[in-house]
Amino acid sequence: MSSRIRFGGDYNPEQWPEEIWDEDVEIMRAAGVTTATVGVFSWSLLEPAPGEYDFGWLDRVLDRLHAGGIGVVLATATASPPAWLARRHPESLPVTIDGVRLAFGSRQQFSPSSSAYREHALRLVRRMAQRYGSHPALEMWHIGNEYGAHVPRSYDEESAAAFRAWLVARYGTIEELNRAWGTAFWSQHYASFDEVGVPSRTPTFPNPTMVLDFDRFSSDAMLALHRAEADILRELTPDVPITTNFMGPFKDADYWQWAEHVDIVSDDLYPDPADPRHHVLAAAARDLMRSLGGGKPWLLMEQAPSAVNWRPRNAPKPAGYYRALSLQALTRGADGILHFQWRQSKAGAEKFHSAMLPHGGTGTRVHREVRALGAELAELGDLAGAPVPAQVGILFDWDSWRAVEQDAVPAERDYLATVLDWYAGFLRRGVTVDFVRAGADTSGYRLVVAPLFHVADDAAVAELASVPARGDVLVVGAFSAVLDENLHVRLGGYLGGAEGPLQAALGVTVDEFAPLAAADTETAIGGTVTGVARDWQELVVVHDAAVLGSFGDGFAAGGAAITRRADESGGAGWYVATEPGEALRDDLVARWLVDAGIEPGFTRPEAFAETVVRAGRRLVVNHDDVTRELALTGGTVTVEARQAVILPAAGDDTVS
Ligand code: GAL
């Protein structure tokens, strides 16, 4: 890894007359910009007619950037196909679940399974690689742009055919598909793959496994496009790293799979400064990106220097807060802080989106903050390449996400909000967390947490069950390990089924689910652990665990809510049959940290703050709107509203 932190952003010079380009490079240099992402939406200018290319302007852009010492992340320009593709190949346009074909005139208007799109996109990629593969400015390829942001799936005929081919590859025989989908139910049996369509509108609940498979297929269809571009780039420019920009935790693309096909994970994240919980999502997204890459540094590909323009109301970032969120990304493992975009657009749908160089020019508040950050990052080059140690692993699982949010479940659940609630308990104590893929080796973590891990295959169940036995601490949240990978119930008592090892590892079995009247309905917990929980109860049968908290009311009144089984190895297995409220969660997190021997970064829960350590520096951010004295382990620190400070990390920075 380089010993500098990349700084820069999307650069769209084609929106401006050429005279401005020299000025751009000059201002970039003065602002400490190292990197420009070029060409993301340039297809229609690069290939104005099918097979007719105009690379001259892009040549001049790259030459100028290079002369100015600015490296280029070059997009393959396939994110937004030109009008001629829509006109010649209307079948390439995506179709919604209601059969509406989406029109040209915005962006990303292609079906992921369109052969016409694919053929034309790959032809362009080949030309781009041939033309720019050895350009001295080229540092990285940026494939497509935010796959699935607007069109994560399409219900057109080519998609249906591709789905059938995907099913053949997955199941081999129609009998196996019938078994996996449980088609004996409601007379859904298929005699051949030809009878299988896409899960569009149905009279009532569609087949759950079919819906999940279509989600999986749709992620794979987009990934196949990414991989087809990557193959060409790897063939022609094997030494140039490739990436594509992820979008934080994004339900429609299983990034555990995607991350295997990029050289560096990159992320676009636009936390809403007006949402009091935005910092939780932001911190978690950074940690997820680091985790997707197996701990390797990642790249913040896009963020807004201030407001976005696509929410109903778009709050600017208060002075200094842009720096704080940028340093949050940096200390959580990013080796580059890039933005959308360099120069604020004059026309088009993003003219009110903030940019590094605002409409008002270099004298603006935003540009001053951009320059200051560029200068600061130039001093922080020693962080580049450094790992971010974590002792807690939280499972993050796309199949569980998709399954718990399907129809016909005990209660509507919000997977991401639930995982973020669990994550927030650790964030409030300044404890760094990695996210972990289902079934992955967790032996590097003292504490493994599985919230709402609803869909678990045998390997994942076995991995979790092994945690207490090896002397570490496992915490499993409600409604976990209920289904297998085909969404079939694991029979013989919930929590992995009678044959799975999880019931023994936790010493409990779950008999019934009892959602409360609404997600925010409270239930009292009493016992060694007391407090308020929400949303959910279960009837838990305890056979080999200590009951630390019981339900004080409701359907499960008197029954176990929070249990702990001490393993003879010294490890422990906790089960939490509800969703703890904030205070109860804080209490539980404190107990789990003690159980696992992990020292927190804050000595008490800090609701609107965070601290994290990377390469001997401790970042402390106050996300609140008032100045706060924060209780760091080792002493307090006062941080002004929405500001960040970097301190030397005291002692061993593997404990953070
Ligand atoms: C991203 C996209 C950028 C820009 C940005 C605005 O989703 O990749 O091109 O539209 O949002 O926030």
XYZ file of C-alpha atoms and ligand atoms in Angstrom:
668
model
C 0.000 0.000 0.000
C 1.086 3.527 -0.673
C 2.251 5.678 2.189
C -0.209 8.422 1.419
C -3.877 8.833 1.921
C -5.706 9.405 -1.335
C -7.784 12.562 -1.447
C -10.034 13.705 -4.248
C -13.232 12.717 -5.941
C -15.376 12.172 -9.008
C -14.285 14.574 -11.696
C -16.734 15.242 -14.512
C -14.897 17.699 -16.795
C -17.206 16.852 -19.691
C -19.814 19.018 -17.981
C -17.557 22.048 -18.421
C -15.785 23.916 -21.240
C -12.183 22.891 -21.743
C -10.850 26.290 -20.576
C -11.868 25.372 -17.060
C -9.870 22.164 -16.973
C -6.516 23.855 -16.328
C -8.052 25.816 -13.496
C -9.457 22.596 -12.084
C -6.035 20.997 -11.901
C -4.551 24.098 -10.334
C -7.217 24.262 -7.624
C -6.970 20.511 -7.058
C -3.269 20.831 -6.421
C -3.775 23.687 -3.999
C -6.380 21.593 -2.183
C -4.085 18.611 -1.775
C -6.021 16.448 -4.226
C -4.104 13.308 -5.164
C -6.768 11.394 -7.057
C -9.563 12.054 -9.543
C -12.194 9.507 -10.555
C -12.895 10.174 -14.201
C -15.399 8.991 -16.770
C -18.107 7.484 -14.567
C -20.923 8.843 -16.737
C -19.088 9.436 -20.019
C -20.281 6.620 -22.249
C -22.437 8.750 -24.559
C -19.555 11.164 -25.181
C -16.914 8.460 -25.550
C -19.039 6.433 -27.972
C -21.437 8.923 -29.562
C -22.632 6.316 -32.050
C -22.293 2.538 -31.880
C -18.672 1.623 -32.539
C -17.622 5.266 -33.123
C -15.341 6.513 -30.420
C -14.202 9.960 -29.366
C -11.398 9.573 -26.867
C -9.673 12.870 -27.667
C -11.215 14.852 -24.848
C -10.514 12.127 -22.287
C -6.911 11.919 -23.499
C -6.529 15.610 -22.780
C -8.150 15.304 -19.355
C -5.852 12.454 -18.328
C -2.773 14.208 -19.706
C -3.598 17.372 -17.804
C -4.227 15.510 -14.552
C -0.999 13.613 -14.969
C 0.949 16.778 -15.672
C -0.507 18.158 -12.438
C 0.605 15.103 -10.478
C -2.920 13.818 -9.946
C -3.560 10.095 -10.263
C -6.642 8.754 -11.977
C -9.192 6.176 -10.949
C -10.582 5.563 -14.396
C -14.169 4.436 -14.711
C -15.074 1.946 -17.391
C -17.920 4.362 -18.191
C -20.532 1.621 -18.413
C -22.854 2.914 -15.691
C -25.196 4.833 -17.921
C -25.642 3.569 -21.481
C -26.277 6.102 -24.269
C -29.619 6.906 -25.886
C -28.702 4.911 -28.972
C -28.590 1.694 -26.972
C -32.098 2.280 -25.655
C -33.341 3.129 -29.142
C -31.721 0.179 -30.886
C -32.222 -2.272 -28.058
C -35.341 -1.350 -26.121
C -35.197 -4.833 -24.645
C -32.057 -3.745 -22.761
C -34.172 -1.406 -20.611
C -35.134 -2.827 -17.210
C -38.663 -3.929 -16.312
C -40.190 -3.429 -12.862
C -42.100 -6.046 -10.898
C -45.301 -4.546 -12.314
C -44.115 -4.966 -15.875
C -43.251 -1.318 -16.509
C -40.273 -0.833 -18.824
C -38.131 2.016 -17.502
C -37.216 4.742 -19.979
C -34.004 6.428 -21.052
C -33.322 9.885 -19.617
C -31.878 9.274 -16.178
C -29.119 6.731 -15.547
C -28.454 3.028 -14.929
C -31.250 2.121 -17.371
C -30.174 -1.405 -18.183
C -31.378 -4.818 -17.207
C -28.511 -6.666 -15.482
C -29.212 -9.654 -17.761
C -29.444 -7.744 -21.034
C -27.175 -9.305 -23.641
C -27.190 -6.099 -25.721
C -26.075 -4.015 -22.758
C -23.431 -6.547 -21.877
C -22.050 -6.805 -25.391
C -21.813 -3.041 -25.860
C -20.467 -2.419 -22.365
C -17.732 -5.022 -22.749
C -16.764 -3.639 -26.131
C -16.299 -0.219 -24.545
C -14.317 -1.658 -21.631
C -11.938 -3.346 -24.037
C -11.410 -0.073 -25.892
C -10.870 1.812 -22.640
C -8.298 -0.718 -21.446
C -6.502 -0.687 -24.793
C -6.383 3.075 -24.918
C -5.576 3.928 -21.310
C -4.020 0.761 -19.906
C -0.548 2.248 -20.032
C -1.442 5.874 -19.440
C 0.841 7.114 -16.651
C -2.074 8.731 -14.794
C -3.974 5.444 -14.459
C -3.863 4.075 -10.904
C -7.024 2.025 -10.624
C -10.055 0.870 -12.603
C -13.521 1.775 -11.378
C -15.965 -0.734 -12.837
C -19.509 0.482 -13.532
C -20.967 2.567 -10.733
C -22.992 1.543 -7.702
C -24.413 -1.644 -9.197
C -28.065 -1.907 -8.275
C -28.449 1.578 -6.791
C -31.494 2.270 -8.938
C -32.125 -1.036 -10.712
C -31.153 -3.966 -8.510
C -33.321 -6.426 -10.439
C -35.316 -6.618 -13.589
C -38.323 -8.752 -14.506
C -37.782 -8.764 -18.284
C -37.656 -11.881 -20.427
C -33.896 -12.078 -20.605
C -33.764 -11.906 -16.819
C -36.289 -14.735 -16.602
C -34.167 -16.865 -18.940
C -31.006 -16.025 -17.000
C -32.798 -16.880 -13.737
C -33.715 -20.297 -15.147
C -30.092 -20.899 -16.158
C -28.992 -19.855 -12.666
C -31.476 -22.312 -11.148
C -30.243 -25.119 -13.379
C -26.699 -24.394 -12.223
C -27.792 -24.312 -8.568
C -30.118 -27.297 -8.457
C -29.193 -29.494 -11.413
C -32.574 -31.188 -11.581
C -36.112 -29.950 -11.310
C -36.713 -32.477 -8.529
C -34.028 -30.801 -6.472
C -35.554 -27.375 -7.119
C -38.964 -28.698 -6.068
C -37.445 -30.050 -2.878
C -35.535 -26.868 -2.060
C -38.501 -24.627 -2.793
C -40.942 -26.864 -0.952
C -43.308 -26.823 -3.918
C -45.516 -29.549 -2.448
C -47.013 -26.575 -0.626
C -49.934 -24.860 -2.458
C -49.551 -27.015 -5.574
C -46.445 -25.164 -6.759
C -44.756 -28.190 -8.282
C -42.787 -27.652 -11.526
C -42.448 -30.334 -14.172
C -39.487 -28.635 -15.853
C -37.289 -25.549 -15.527
C -39.139 -24.041 -18.503
C -42.172 -23.563 -16.287
C -40.312 -21.351 -13.824
C -40.785 -17.606 -14.200
C -39.674 -14.600 -12.193
C -41.437 -13.905 -8.882
C -43.588 -11.026 -10.086
C -47.033 -10.111 -8.742
C -48.918 -13.130 -7.373
C -52.391 -13.419 -5.790
C -50.866 -13.809 -2.348
C -47.507 -14.691 -0.819
C -45.120 -16.029 -3.441
C -42.881 -19.004 -2.695
C -40.341 -17.693 -0.125
C -37.396 -19.717 -1.421
C -38.115 -18.614 -4.974
C -38.114 -14.998 -3.804
C -34.835 -15.485 -1.940
C -33.317 -17.221 -4.950
C -34.379 -14.355 -7.183
C -32.691 -11.946 -4.749
C -29.554 -14.083 -4.850
C -29.743 -14.383 -8.624
C -30.209 -10.633 -9.079
C -27.105 -9.900 -7.003
C -25.240 -12.546 -9.006
C -26.472 -11.112 -12.325
C -24.993 -7.728 -11.477
C -21.862 -9.389 -10.153
C -21.554 -11.302 -13.432
C -21.453 -7.981 -15.270
C -18.809 -6.667 -12.923
C -16.798 -9.849 -13.362
C -17.055 -9.759 -17.146
C -15.572 -6.256 -17.118
C -12.958 -7.299 -14.583
C -11.892 -10.237 -16.766
C -11.149 -7.919 -19.672
C -9.242 -5.484 -17.496
C -7.233 -8.280 -15.875
C -6.396 -9.669 -19.285
C -5.228 -6.338 -20.717
C -3.947 -4.501 -17.625
C -3.033 -7.176 -15.098
C -1.121 -4.748 -12.893
C -3.856 -2.174 -12.439
C -6.067 -2.817 -9.394
C -9.814 -2.877 -9.896
C -12.683 -1.788 -7.716
C -16.363 -1.007 -7.913
C -18.109 1.261 -5.457
C -20.256 -0.442 -2.813
C -23.005 1.420 -0.948
C -22.539 0.579 2.701
C -24.809 -2.231 3.837
C -26.914 -2.596 0.673
C -29.566 -5.293 0.726
C -29.632 -6.019 -2.989
C -25.990 -7.015 -3.427
C -24.373 -9.617 -1.205
C -21.039 -7.867 -0.772
C -19.390 -10.889 0.875
C -19.530 -12.444 -2.572
C -18.720 -9.242 -4.426
C -15.671 -8.497 -2.294
C -13.997 -11.611 -3.684
C -13.922 -9.928 -7.085
C -12.305 -6.565 -6.340
C -8.687 -5.765 -5.526
C -9.713 -3.055 -3.112
C -13.103 -2.594 -1.490
C -14.524 0.864 -2.004
C -17.608 2.477 -0.566
C -19.979 5.355 -1.151
C -21.639 6.629 1.989
C -23.888 9.602 2.598
C -24.881 9.626 6.272
C -27.688 12.100 6.937
C -26.380 14.658 9.452
C -29.985 15.402 10.447
C -30.601 11.813 11.566
C -29.486 11.427 15.193
C -28.403 7.829 14.544
C -26.530 8.457 11.298
C -23.155 8.047 12.980
C -24.015 4.470 13.943
C -24.741 3.537 10.357
C -21.636 5.409 9.224
C -19.294 3.708 11.693
C -20.843 0.313 10.942
C -20.514 0.828 7.190
C -16.820 1.653 7.575
C -16.299 -1.438 9.702
C -18.219 -3.532 7.199
C -16.013 -2.326 4.341
C -12.867 -3.187 6.256
C -14.325 -6.573 7.114
C -15.391 -7.320 3.532
C -11.770 -6.937 2.486
C -10.583 -9.248 5.264
C -9.154 -6.319 7.222
C -7.313 -4.745 4.298
C -7.506 -0.987 3.802
C -10.464 0.175 1.743
C -11.296 3.338 -0.118
C -14.029 5.836 0.638
C -14.922 6.368 -3.008
C -17.709 8.878 -2.482
C -19.013 11.116 0.247
C -20.533 14.594 0.196
C -18.461 17.468 1.569
C -21.745 18.882 2.860
C -25.393 18.332 1.806
C -26.749 15.831 -0.688
C -29.743 16.671 -2.871
C -31.714 13.455 -2.994
C -33.461 13.390 0.359
C -36.735 15.266 0.830
C -34.756 17.792 2.932
C -31.000 17.950 2.739
C -29.128 19.219 5.770
C -25.594 20.558 5.298
C -22.816 19.205 7.480
C -22.094 21.619 10.338
C -18.654 23.246 10.220
C -15.984 20.706 11.123
C -18.277 17.724 10.811
C -17.110 16.861 7.318
C -13.634 16.477 8.781
C -14.968 14.345 11.632
C -16.783 11.900 9.335
C -13.773 11.752 7.021
C -11.481 10.895 9.927
C -14.036 8.318 11.052
C -13.580 6.562 7.701
C -9.807 6.934 7.866
C -9.382 5.504 11.350
C -11.808 2.695 10.573
C -9.495 1.542 7.829
C -9.881 3.722 4.730
C -6.719 4.607 2.835
C -8.436 7.260 0.768
C -11.091 9.922 1.231
C -12.810 10.695 -2.056
C -15.989 12.566 -2.834
C -18.854 13.062 -5.110
C -17.832 15.346 -6.724
C -15.007 17.745 -7.514
C -16.783 20.688 -9.183
C -20.437 21.256 -8.330
C -22.589 20.765 -11.427
C -24.152 23.751 -13.135
C -26.931 21.727 -14.729
C -28.620 18.393 -14.304
C -30.212 16.572 -11.396
C -27.262 17.052 -9.038
C -26.707 20.799 -9.207
C -27.756 21.199 -5.566
C -25.512 18.380 -4.339
C -22.490 19.763 -2.504
C -19.058 19.382 -4.075
C -15.425 20.007 -3.207
C -15.446 23.114 -5.369
C -18.864 24.700 -4.827
C -20.723 27.049 -7.189
C -19.294 29.932 -5.161
C -15.700 28.897 -5.832
C -12.622 28.675 -3.654
C -13.749 31.300 -1.133
C -16.613 29.202 0.174
C -16.846 27.546 3.589
C -17.031 24.106 2.061
C -13.960 24.595 -0.078
C -12.004 25.962 2.877
C -12.867 22.830 4.831
C -11.907 20.676 1.866
C -8.513 22.349 1.637
C -7.921 22.000 5.342
C -8.726 18.299 5.209
C -6.465 17.813 2.188
C -3.606 19.372 4.148
C -4.338 17.303 7.249
C -4.521 14.015 5.342
C -1.171 14.771 3.747
C 0.266 14.652 7.275
C -1.388 11.348 8.134
C 0.303 9.178 5.524
C 1.637 6.815 8.174
C -1.875 5.489 8.674
C -1.967 4.166 5.112
C -1.922 0.397 5.057
C -2.260 0.062 8.817
C -4.746 -2.496 10.187
C -7.580 -1.724 12.594
C -7.603 -4.361 15.326
C -10.920 -5.712 16.620
C -11.742 -8.366 19.201
C -15.478 -8.483 18.604
C -17.053 -10.051 15.527
C -20.706 -9.437 14.629
C -22.317 -11.659 12.029
C -23.726 -9.869 9.026
C -25.730 -12.023 6.685
C -27.569 -11.096 3.509
C -29.750 -14.212 3.416
C -30.988 -13.497 6.943
C -31.626 -9.877 5.964
C -33.701 -10.891 2.971
C -35.552 -13.691 4.739
C -36.644 -11.829 7.875
C -38.017 -9.026 5.727
C -40.141 -11.351 3.585
C -43.900 -11.636 3.923
C -45.585 -14.203 6.129
C -43.227 -14.131 9.109
C -44.179 -13.822 12.817
C -43.733 -10.033 12.645
C -42.237 -7.505 10.278
C -38.595 -7.067 11.129
C -35.982 -4.530 10.086
C -32.751 -6.492 9.832
C -30.387 -3.579 9.381
C -31.929 -1.524 12.197
C -31.676 -4.558 14.484
C -28.021 -5.238 13.653
C -27.252 -1.543 14.082
C -28.890 -1.582 17.532
C -26.570 -4.400 18.543
C -23.582 -2.713 16.926
C -24.418 0.569 18.674
C -24.005 -1.078 22.059
C -20.340 -1.641 21.244
C -19.906 1.712 19.533
C -21.155 3.461 22.670
C -18.387 1.757 24.649
C -15.718 2.586 22.094
C -15.169 -1.055 21.190
C -14.067 -1.782 17.637
C -16.074 -4.435 15.842
C -15.462 -6.458 12.711
C -18.343 -7.884 10.751
C -18.151 -11.584 10.037
C -19.514 -13.694 7.209
C -21.766 -16.601 8.151
C -19.733 -19.777 8.479
C -16.386 -17.950 8.453
C -13.712 -18.836 10.987
C -14.335 -16.721 14.092
C -11.366 -17.917 16.102
C -9.703 -14.475 15.951
C -12.468 -12.976 18.113
C -12.886 -13.168 21.873
C -16.548 -12.264 21.483
C -18.819 -13.372 18.642
C -22.271 -11.840 18.327
C -25.067 -13.124 16.094
C -28.077 -10.796 16.053
C -31.140 -11.901 14.073
C -29.059 -14.565 12.353
C -32.197 -16.164 11.042
C -30.936 -18.235 8.104
C -28.048 -20.485 9.028
C -26.635 -23.437 7.146
C -25.038 -26.355 8.974
C -21.532 -24.915 8.717
C -22.604 -21.608 10.216
C -24.460 -23.323 13.055
C -21.412 -25.474 13.797
C -19.066 -22.479 13.737
C -21.203 -20.577 16.229
C -21.574 -23.564 18.493
C -17.790 -23.969 18.598
C -17.218 -20.512 20.117
C -17.999 -21.272 23.795
C -16.246 -24.640 23.558
C -12.994 -22.995 22.525
C -13.113 -20.673 25.505
C -14.597 -17.577 23.888
C -17.919 -15.852 24.330
C -20.890 -16.275 22.007
C -24.004 -14.111 22.101
C -26.971 -15.106 19.964
C -29.974 -12.862 19.425
C -33.639 -13.802 19.088
C -35.098 -15.544 16.005
C -31.670 -16.889 15.008
C -30.761 -20.195 13.330
C -34.441 -20.884 12.700
C -34.148 -21.738 9.006
C -31.650 -23.487 6.772
C -30.307 -22.053 3.515
C -33.462 -23.141 1.651
C -35.645 -21.432 4.261
C -36.787 -24.775 5.640
C -37.371 -24.820 9.363
C -34.734 -26.599 11.443
C -37.028 -28.998 13.296
C -36.969 -30.226 16.856
C -37.113 -26.931 18.725
C -35.884 -23.651 17.329
C -32.287 -22.407 17.490
C -30.637 -24.671 15.055
C -32.944 -27.677 15.433
C -32.634 -30.769 17.586
C -29.802 -32.175 15.532
C -27.726 -29.014 15.439
C -25.126 -28.271 18.140
C -26.419 -24.801 19.018
C -29.094 -25.841 21.537
C -26.422 -27.670 23.518
C -23.912 -24.819 23.222
C -26.438 -22.337 24.609
C -28.335 -24.741 26.837
C -31.715 -23.586 25.553
C -34.407 -24.454 23.034
C -37.018 -22.059 21.734
C -40.620 -23.282 21.670
C -42.585 -20.325 20.350
C -42.170 -16.830 18.999
C -44.284 -14.069 20.473
C -43.879 -10.705 18.793
C -45.190 -7.802 20.841
C -47.975 -5.591 19.521
C -45.566 -3.294 17.674
C -41.806 -3.064 17.237
C -41.507 -0.368 19.896
C -43.770 -2.118 22.430
C -41.825 -2.586 25.634
C -41.516 -5.574 27.920
C -39.930 -5.566 31.368
C -36.961 -7.792 32.095
C -36.206 -8.729 35.696
C -33.654 -10.848 37.521
C -29.905 -10.442 37.778
C -30.232 -8.275 34.701
C -33.081 -5.792 34.731
C -34.383 -3.277 32.246
C -36.638 -2.796 29.307
C -36.701 -4.753 26.062
C -38.817 -4.250 22.949
C -40.463 -5.863 20.021
C -40.219 -9.571 20.689
C -40.589 -12.391 23.178
C -39.970 -16.094 22.917
C -40.938 -19.078 24.979
C -37.528 -20.409 25.943
C -37.007 -23.862 27.424
C -33.862 -23.808 29.534
C -32.062 -27.104 29.985
C -28.497 -26.147 30.820
C -28.055 -22.410 31.375
C -28.400 -19.767 34.063
C -31.410 -17.487 33.613
C -30.117 -13.954 34.115
C -33.254 -12.120 33.052
C -36.917 -13.122 32.756
C -39.892 -11.535 31.040
C -41.938 -9.583 33.553
C -45.085 -9.362 31.488
C -46.840 -10.426 28.338
C -47.246 -13.811 26.723
C -43.895 -15.114 27.969
C -44.206 -13.616 31.502
C -42.009 -15.504 33.911
C -40.066 -17.192 31.144
C -36.379 -16.820 30.417
C -35.359 -13.800 28.327
C -31.594 -13.731 28.831
C -29.561 -16.829 29.552
C -25.899 -17.691 29.955
C -24.394 -21.123 29.746
C -20.903 -21.406 31.178
C -18.802 -23.844 29.190
C -16.276 -25.984 31.011
C -13.588 -24.540 28.727
C -14.124 -21.146 30.368
C -16.136 -19.830 27.436
C -19.794 -18.861 27.594
C -22.888 -18.921 25.410
C -25.512 -16.208 25.889
C -28.981 -16.231 24.432
C -31.118 -13.102 24.231
C -34.734 -13.927 23.381
C -35.821 -10.330 22.865
C -34.478 -6.991 21.589
C -32.947 -5.116 24.538
C -33.627 -1.412 24.942
C -30.648 0.910 25.013
C -29.971 0.874 28.773
C -30.417 -2.878 29.032
C -28.165 -3.369 26.038
C -25.503 -1.170 27.628
C -25.666 -3.319 30.743
C -25.409 -6.513 28.688
C -22.529 -5.221 26.560
C -20.622 -4.379 29.736
C -21.144 -7.942 30.967
C -20.127 -9.476 27.651
C -16.946 -7.394 27.550
C -16.025 -8.529 31.053
C -16.863 -12.116 30.120
C -14.581 -11.901 27.092
C -11.844 -9.884 28.808
C -12.095 -6.922 26.448
C -11.249 -3.439 27.667
C -13.613 -0.784 26.306
C -12.502 2.563 24.877
C -15.056 4.496 26.981
C -15.523 3.734 30.670
C -19.263 4.438 30.377
C -21.643 4.342 27.410
C -21.351 7.506 25.322
C -24.499 7.741 23.245
C -23.333 10.195 20.595
C -19.620 9.605 20.481
C -17.129 7.102 19.206
C -13.495 6.270 19.594
C -11.304 4.010 17.537
C -7.595 3.312 17.242
C -5.516 2.923 14.100
C -1.739 2.948 13.888
C -1.143 4.464 17.286
C -3.702 7.243 16.907
C -6.938 7.396 18.785
C -9.786 9.202 17.109
C -12.509 10.600 19.327
C -15.615 12.062 17.708
C -18.439 13.917 19.395
C -21.436 13.467 17.093
C -23.689 15.440 19.398
C -24.827 19.039 18.918
C -23.372 20.081 22.272
C -19.848 19.979 23.684
C -19.270 16.784 25.663
C -16.756 15.539 28.149
C -16.128 11.973 27.074
C -15.012 9.265 29.478
C -12.108 7.649 27.680
C -10.430 4.759 29.392
C -7.322 6.490 30.719
C -8.849 9.960 31.167
C -11.583 12.271 29.994
C -11.456 14.427 26.914
C -13.665 17.366 26.032
C -14.752 17.499 22.425
C -16.843 20.263 20.929
C -20.118 19.612 19.133
C -19.685 17.615 15.914
C -15.905 17.736 16.124
C -13.158 15.134 16.156
C -9.815 14.987 17.919
C -6.889 12.684 17.294
C -4.880 11.665 20.348
C -1.910 9.375 20.694
C -3.265 5.915 21.524
C -2.235 5.020 25.033
C -0.633 1.630 25.523
C -1.400 -1.399 23.463
C -3.476 -0.384 20.488
C -4.684 -3.893 19.879
C -7.192 -3.148 22.624
C -9.533 -0.460 21.397
C -23.980 8.226 -5.751
C -23.541 8.165 -7.187
C -22.956 9.479 -7.645
C -23.816 10.618 -7.213
C -23.975 10.569 -5.718
C -24.803 11.700 -5.157
O -24.989 7.305 -5.504
O -22.593 7.151 -7.380
O -22.834 9.451 -9.041
O -25.058 10.529 -7.834
O -24.612 9.381 -5.359
O -24.956 11.577 -3.773
